[in-house]
Amino acid sequence: MLNQKVIALLNDQVNKEFFSAYLYLDFSNFYEDKGLEGFANWYKVQAQEERDHAMLFYQYLQNNNEKVQLEAIAKPDQTLVELMDPLKAGLQHEEYVTGLIYNIYAAAQEVHDFRTMQFLDWFIKEQGEEETNAHDLITKMDLFGNDPKSLYMLDNELKSRVYAAPSLVL
């Protein structure tokens, strides 16, 4: 039986992960409107990852005989103007999500909930990858984004990203 605070945080994370998917779909729409199909694809794949993360939290709660509390998902409210805007907002959001995961881990650690801590270890590693990917996109845009030919090549590179299901097994 999980601690009530930990349960509440895990349930909240289900909602936060679905919001992340909405946010990344919003970024994808922005890039589609700009004619950058590769960037749009990159964020569609990112949205799928976030939906799967939500489902991992969902399944973890169910596997521990806890009720999943689904809440309304907020509409993304980012103002996106420049091509760099979604990239910077994406990094900021990933750093925020990392903080959320750390908070759940700390709450689980406080009550010696080793099972939840072990479950969260995968997400801690995943968030490191997410932040690195976001940093890398910003670096590439800084380097190539002002040159149309280079931006075209970068966009084509991002078109090749395909979805890979999470490696976490519950």
PDB file of C-alpha atoms in Angstrom:
ATOM      1  CA  MET A   1       0.000   0.000   0.000  1.00  0.00           C
ATOM      2  CA  LEU A   2       1.402   3.340  -1.073  1.00  0.00           C
ATOM      3  CA  ASN A   3       1.574   6.468   1.051  1.00  0.00           C
ATOM      4  CA  GLN A   4      -1.289   8.928   0.380  1.00  0.00           C
ATOM      5  CA  LYS A   5       1.056  11.821  -0.444  1.00  0.00           C
ATOM      6  CA  VAL A   6       2.964   9.626  -2.899  1.00  0.00           C
ATOM      7  CA  ILE A   7      -0.315   8.465  -4.471  1.00  0.00           C
ATOM      8  CA  ALA A   8      -1.441  12.078  -4.920  1.00  0.00           C
ATOM      9  CA  LEU A   9       1.858  13.042  -6.521  1.00  0.00           C
ATOM     10  CA  LEU A  10       1.799  10.024  -8.857  1.00  0.00           C
ATOM     11  CA  ASN A  11      -1.770  10.838  -9.886  1.00  0.00           C
ATOM     12  CA  ASP A  12      -0.794  14.451 -10.517  1.00  0.00           C
ATOM     13  CA  GLN A  13       2.092  13.248 -12.654  1.00  0.00           C
ATOM     14  CA  VAL A  14      -0.321  11.332 -14.902  1.00  0.00           C
ATOM     15  CA  ASN A  15      -2.000  14.657 -15.654  1.00  0.00           C
ATOM     16  CA  LYS A  16       1.327  16.498 -16.068  1.00  0.00           C
ATOM     17  CA  GLU A  17       2.549  13.924 -18.586  1.00  0.00           C
ATOM     18  CA  PHE A  18      -0.649  14.242 -20.632  1.00  0.00           C
ATOM     19  CA  PHE A  19      -0.239  18.027 -20.514  1.00  0.00           C
ATOM     20  CA  SER A  20       3.307  17.572 -21.825  1.00  0.00           C
ATOM     21  CA  ALA A  21       1.862  15.669 -24.777  1.00  0.00           C
ATOM     22  CA  TYR A  22      -0.591  18.526 -25.442  1.00  0.00           C
ATOM     23  CA  LEU A  23       2.220  21.055 -25.210  1.00  0.00           C
ATOM     24  CA  TYR A  24       4.359  19.166 -27.706  1.00  0.00           C
ATOM     25  CA  LEU A  25       1.437  18.772 -30.092  1.00  0.00           C
ATOM     26  CA  ASP A  26       1.024  22.541 -29.882  1.00  0.00           C
ATOM     27  CA  PHE A  27       4.706  22.923 -30.794  1.00  0.00           C
ATOM     28  CA  SER A  28       4.195  20.491 -33.674  1.00  0.00           C
ATOM     29  CA  ASN A  29       1.286  22.591 -34.965  1.00  0.00           C
ATOM     30  CA  PHE A  30       3.462  25.714 -34.794  1.00  0.00           C
ATOM     31  CA  TYR A  31       6.154  24.106 -36.936  1.00  0.00           C
ATOM     32  CA  GLU A  32       3.624  22.651 -39.390  1.00  0.00           C
ATOM     33  CA  ASP A  33       2.317  26.178 -39.915  1.00  0.00           C
ATOM     34  CA  LYS A  34       5.887  27.316 -40.616  1.00  0.00           C
ATOM     35  CA  GLY A  35       6.431  24.546 -43.187  1.00  0.00           C
ATOM     36  CA  LEU A  36       8.996  22.727 -41.033  1.00  0.00           C
ATOM     37  CA  GLU A  37       7.727  19.168 -41.213  1.00  0.00           C
ATOM     38  CA  GLY A  38      10.821  17.724 -39.541  1.00  0.00           C
ATOM     39  CA  PHE A  39      10.460  19.884 -36.459  1.00  0.00           C
ATOM     40  CA  ALA A  40       6.734  19.066 -36.435  1.00  0.00           C
ATOM     41  CA  ASN A  41       7.566  15.351 -36.620  1.00  0.00           C
ATOM     42  CA  TRP A  42      10.104  15.640 -33.809  1.00  0.00           C
ATOM     43  CA  TYR A  43       7.464  17.080 -31.501  1.00  0.00           C
ATOM     44  CA  LYS A  44       4.786  14.573 -32.587  1.00  0.00           C
ATOM     45  CA  VAL A  45       7.157  11.794 -31.559  1.00  0.00           C
ATOM     46  CA  GLN A  46       7.859  13.680 -28.325  1.00  0.00           C
ATOM     47  CA  ALA A  47       4.103  13.909 -27.657  1.00  0.00           C
ATOM     48  CA  GLN A  48       3.769  10.133 -28.076  1.00  0.00           C
ATOM     49  CA  GLU A  49       6.585   9.596 -25.585  1.00  0.00           C
ATOM     50  CA  GLU A  50       4.797  11.805 -23.060  1.00  0.00           C
ATOM     51  CA  ARG A  51       1.518   9.928 -23.521  1.00  0.00           C
ATOM     52  CA  ASP A  52       3.371   6.695 -22.847  1.00  0.00           C
ATOM     53  CA  HIS A  53       4.970   8.191 -19.757  1.00  0.00           C
ATOM     54  CA  ALA A  54       1.500   9.089 -18.492  1.00  0.00           C
ATOM     55  CA  MET A  55       0.372   5.526 -19.092  1.00  0.00           C
ATOM     56  CA  LEU A  56       3.365   4.152 -17.180  1.00  0.00           C
ATOM     57  CA  PHE A  57       2.353   6.188 -14.128  1.00  0.00           C
ATOM     58  CA  TYR A  58      -1.263   5.133 -14.693  1.00  0.00           C
ATOM     59  CA  GLN A  59      -0.309   1.442 -14.845  1.00  0.00           C
ATOM     60  CA  TYR A  60       2.010   1.730 -11.851  1.00  0.00           C
ATOM     61  CA  LEU A  61      -0.848   3.078  -9.745  1.00  0.00           C
ATOM     62  CA  GLN A  62      -3.156   0.306 -10.940  1.00  0.00           C
ATOM     63  CA  ASN A  63      -0.505  -2.342 -10.349  1.00  0.00           C
ATOM     64  CA  ASN A  64      -0.367  -1.137  -6.748  1.00  0.00           C
ATOM     65  CA  ASN A  65      -4.162  -1.320  -6.361  1.00  0.00           C
ATOM     66  CA  GLU A  66      -4.506   2.453  -6.266  1.00  0.00           C
ATOM     67  CA  LYS A  67      -7.240   4.429  -7.994  1.00  0.00           C
ATOM     68  CA  VAL A  68      -6.146   6.647 -10.845  1.00  0.00           C
ATOM     69  CA  GLN A  69      -7.625  10.132 -10.625  1.00  0.00           C
ATOM     70  CA  LEU A  70      -7.868  11.653 -14.087  1.00  0.00           C
ATOM     71  CA  GLU A  71      -8.167  15.433 -14.155  1.00  0.00           C
ATOM     72  CA  ALA A  72      -8.805  17.986 -16.885  1.00  0.00           C
ATOM     73  CA  ILE A  73      -5.778  18.701 -19.019  1.00  0.00           C
ATOM     74  CA  ALA A  74      -4.953  22.375 -19.342  1.00  0.00           C
ATOM     75  CA  LYS A  75      -4.605  24.009 -22.736  1.00  0.00           C
ATOM     76  CA  PRO A  76      -1.025  25.052 -23.567  1.00  0.00           C
ATOM     77  CA  ASP A  77      -0.709  28.822 -23.237  1.00  0.00           C
ATOM     78  CA  GLN A  78       2.671  29.435 -24.841  1.00  0.00           C
ATOM     79  CA  THR A  79       3.013  32.381 -27.220  1.00  0.00           C
ATOM     80  CA  LEU A  80       5.115  31.058 -30.068  1.00  0.00           C
ATOM     81  CA  VAL A  81       6.501  33.551 -32.568  1.00  0.00           C
ATOM     82  CA  GLU A  82      10.132  32.771 -33.391  1.00  0.00           C
ATOM     83  CA  LEU A  83      11.360  29.357 -34.535  1.00  0.00           C
ATOM     84  CA  MET A  84      13.414  29.123 -31.349  1.00  0.00           C
ATOM     85  CA  ASP A  85      10.416  29.726 -29.039  1.00  0.00           C
ATOM     86  CA  PRO A  86       9.178  26.105 -28.856  1.00  0.00           C
ATOM     87  CA  LEU A  87      12.724  24.827 -28.383  1.00  0.00           C
ATOM     88  CA  LYS A  88      13.389  27.097 -25.410  1.00  0.00           C
ATOM     89  CA  ALA A  89       9.939  26.436 -23.954  1.00  0.00           C
ATOM     90  CA  GLY A  90      10.539  22.701 -24.409  1.00  0.00           C
ATOM     91  CA  LEU A  91      13.778  22.821 -22.429  1.00  0.00           C
ATOM     92  CA  GLN A  92      12.134  24.859 -19.690  1.00  0.00           C
ATOM     93  CA  HIS A  93       9.255  22.377 -19.557  1.00  0.00           C
ATOM     94  CA  GLU A  94      11.575  19.364 -19.354  1.00  0.00           C
ATOM     95  CA  GLU A  95      13.444  20.991 -16.466  1.00  0.00           C
ATOM     96  CA  TYR A  96      10.093  21.556 -14.749  1.00  0.00           C
ATOM     97  CA  VAL A  97       9.115  17.888 -15.244  1.00  0.00           C
ATOM     98  CA  THR A  98      12.479  16.800 -13.848  1.00  0.00           C
ATOM     99  CA  GLY A  99      11.664  18.787 -10.714  1.00  0.00           C
ATOM    100  CA  LEU A 100       8.282  17.074 -10.455  1.00  0.00           C
ATOM    101  CA  ILE A 101       9.909  13.634 -10.683  1.00  0.00           C
ATOM    102  CA  TYR A 102      12.446  14.626  -8.028  1.00  0.00           C
ATOM    103  CA  ASN A 103       9.605  15.743  -5.739  1.00  0.00           C
ATOM    104  CA  ILE A 104       7.850  12.395  -6.065  1.00  0.00           C
ATOM    105  CA  TYR A 105      11.134  10.588  -5.429  1.00  0.00           C
ATOM    106  CA  ALA A 106      11.782  12.681  -2.306  1.00  0.00           C
ATOM    107  CA  ALA A 107       8.285  11.962  -0.980  1.00  0.00           C
ATOM    108  CA  ALA A 108       8.746   8.233  -1.614  1.00  0.00           C
ATOM    109  CA  GLN A 109      12.168   8.282   0.020  1.00  0.00           C
ATOM    110  CA  GLU A 110      10.762  10.037   3.090  1.00  0.00           C
ATOM    111  CA  VAL A 111       8.358   7.131   3.723  1.00  0.00           C
ATOM    112  CA  HIS A 112      10.808   4.403   2.647  1.00  0.00           C
ATOM    113  CA  ASP A 113       8.727   3.526  -0.431  1.00  0.00           C
ATOM    114  CA  PHE A 114      11.535   1.701  -2.194  1.00  0.00           C
ATOM    115  CA  ARG A 115       9.269   0.251  -4.877  1.00  0.00           C
ATOM    116  CA  THR A 116       8.229   3.715  -6.047  1.00  0.00           C
ATOM    117  CA  MET A 117      11.802   4.955  -5.837  1.00  0.00           C
ATOM    118  CA  GLN A 118      12.919   2.101  -8.065  1.00  0.00           C
ATOM    119  CA  PHE A 119      10.081   2.846 -10.500  1.00  0.00           C
ATOM    120  CA  LEU A 120      11.152   6.498 -10.626  1.00  0.00           C
ATOM    121  CA  ASP A 121      14.812   5.656 -11.310  1.00  0.00           C
ATOM    122  CA  TRP A 122      13.930   5.077 -14.974  1.00  0.00           C
ATOM    123  CA  PHE A 123      12.201   8.455 -15.187  1.00  0.00           C
ATOM    124  CA  ILE A 124      15.190  10.227 -13.646  1.00  0.00           C
ATOM    125  CA  LYS A 125      17.417   8.766 -16.347  1.00  0.00           C
ATOM    126  CA  GLU A 126      14.809   9.567 -19.005  1.00  0.00           C
ATOM    127  CA  GLN A 127      14.597  13.195 -17.883  1.00  0.00           C
ATOM    128  CA  GLY A 128      18.356  13.509 -18.259  1.00  0.00           C
ATOM    129  CA  GLU A 129      17.977  12.350 -21.859  1.00  0.00           C
ATOM    130  CA  GLU A 130      15.034  14.708 -22.432  1.00  0.00           C
ATOM    131  CA  GLU A 131      16.983  17.723 -21.180  1.00  0.00           C
ATOM    132  CA  THR A 132      20.025  16.769 -23.286  1.00  0.00           C
ATOM    133  CA  ASN A 133      17.864  16.434 -26.397  1.00  0.00           C
ATOM    134  CA  ALA A 134      16.260  19.819 -25.746  1.00  0.00           C
ATOM    135  CA  HIS A 135      19.685  21.443 -25.249  1.00  0.00           C
ATOM    136  CA  ASP A 136      20.961  19.814 -28.449  1.00  0.00           C
ATOM    137  CA  LEU A 137      18.034  21.159 -30.494  1.00  0.00           C
ATOM    138  CA  ILE A 138      18.680  24.675 -29.207  1.00  0.00           C
ATOM    139  CA  THR A 139      22.391  24.371 -30.023  1.00  0.00           C
ATOM    140  CA  LYS A 140      21.647  23.149 -33.552  1.00  0.00           C
ATOM    141  CA  MET A 141      19.121  25.929 -34.120  1.00  0.00           C
ATOM    142  CA  ASP A 142      21.658  28.491 -32.870  1.00  0.00           C
ATOM    143  CA  LEU A 143      24.234  27.121 -35.286  1.00  0.00           C
ATOM    144  CA  PHE A 144      22.087  26.525 -38.353  1.00  0.00           C
ATOM    145  CA  GLY A 145      18.742  28.262 -37.945  1.00  0.00           C
ATOM    146  CA  ASN A 146      19.674  31.534 -39.621  1.00  0.00           C
ATOM    147  CA  ASP A 147      20.908  29.879 -42.817  1.00  0.00           C
ATOM    148  CA  PRO A 148      18.010  28.617 -44.991  1.00  0.00           C
ATOM    149  CA  LYS A 149      20.015  25.725 -46.474  1.00  0.00           C
ATOM    150  CA  SER A 150      21.239  24.574 -43.076  1.00  0.00           C
ATOM    151  CA  LEU A 151      17.757  24.920 -41.588  1.00  0.00           C
ATOM    152  CA  TYR A 152      16.436  22.787 -44.452  1.00  0.00           C
ATOM    153  CA  MET A 153      19.026  20.099 -43.685  1.00  0.00           C
ATOM    154  CA  LEU A 154      18.258  20.210 -39.969  1.00  0.00           C
ATOM    155  CA  ASP A 155      14.547  19.934 -40.690  1.00  0.00           C
ATOM    156  CA  ASN A 156      15.229  16.891 -42.882  1.00  0.00           C
ATOM    157  CA  GLU A 157      17.300  15.335 -40.084  1.00  0.00           C
ATOM    158  CA  LEU A 158      14.392  15.771 -37.674  1.00  0.00           C
ATOM    159  CA  LYS A 159      11.988  14.128 -40.155  1.00  0.00           C
ATOM    160  CA  SER A 160      13.828  10.856 -39.624  1.00  0.00           C
ATOM    161  CA  ARG A 161      12.980  10.610 -35.917  1.00  0.00           C
ATOM    162  CA  VAL A 162      10.728   7.633 -35.246  1.00  0.00           C
ATOM    163  CA  TYR A 163       8.895   6.645 -32.129  1.00  0.00           C
ATOM    164  CA  ALA A 164      10.466   4.047 -29.843  1.00  0.00           C
ATOM    165  CA  ALA A 165       8.374   2.674 -26.986  1.00  0.00           C
ATOM    166  CA  PRO A 166       9.743   3.149 -23.449  1.00  0.00           C
ATOM    167  CA  SER A 167      12.117   0.498 -22.195  1.00  0.00           C
ATOM    168  CA  LEU A 168      10.541   0.430 -18.723  1.00  0.00           C
ATOM    169  CA  VAL A 169       8.714  -2.805 -17.914  1.00  0.00           C
ATOM    170  CA  LEU A 170       6.275  -2.728 -15.017  1.00  0.00           C
TER     171      LEU A 170
END
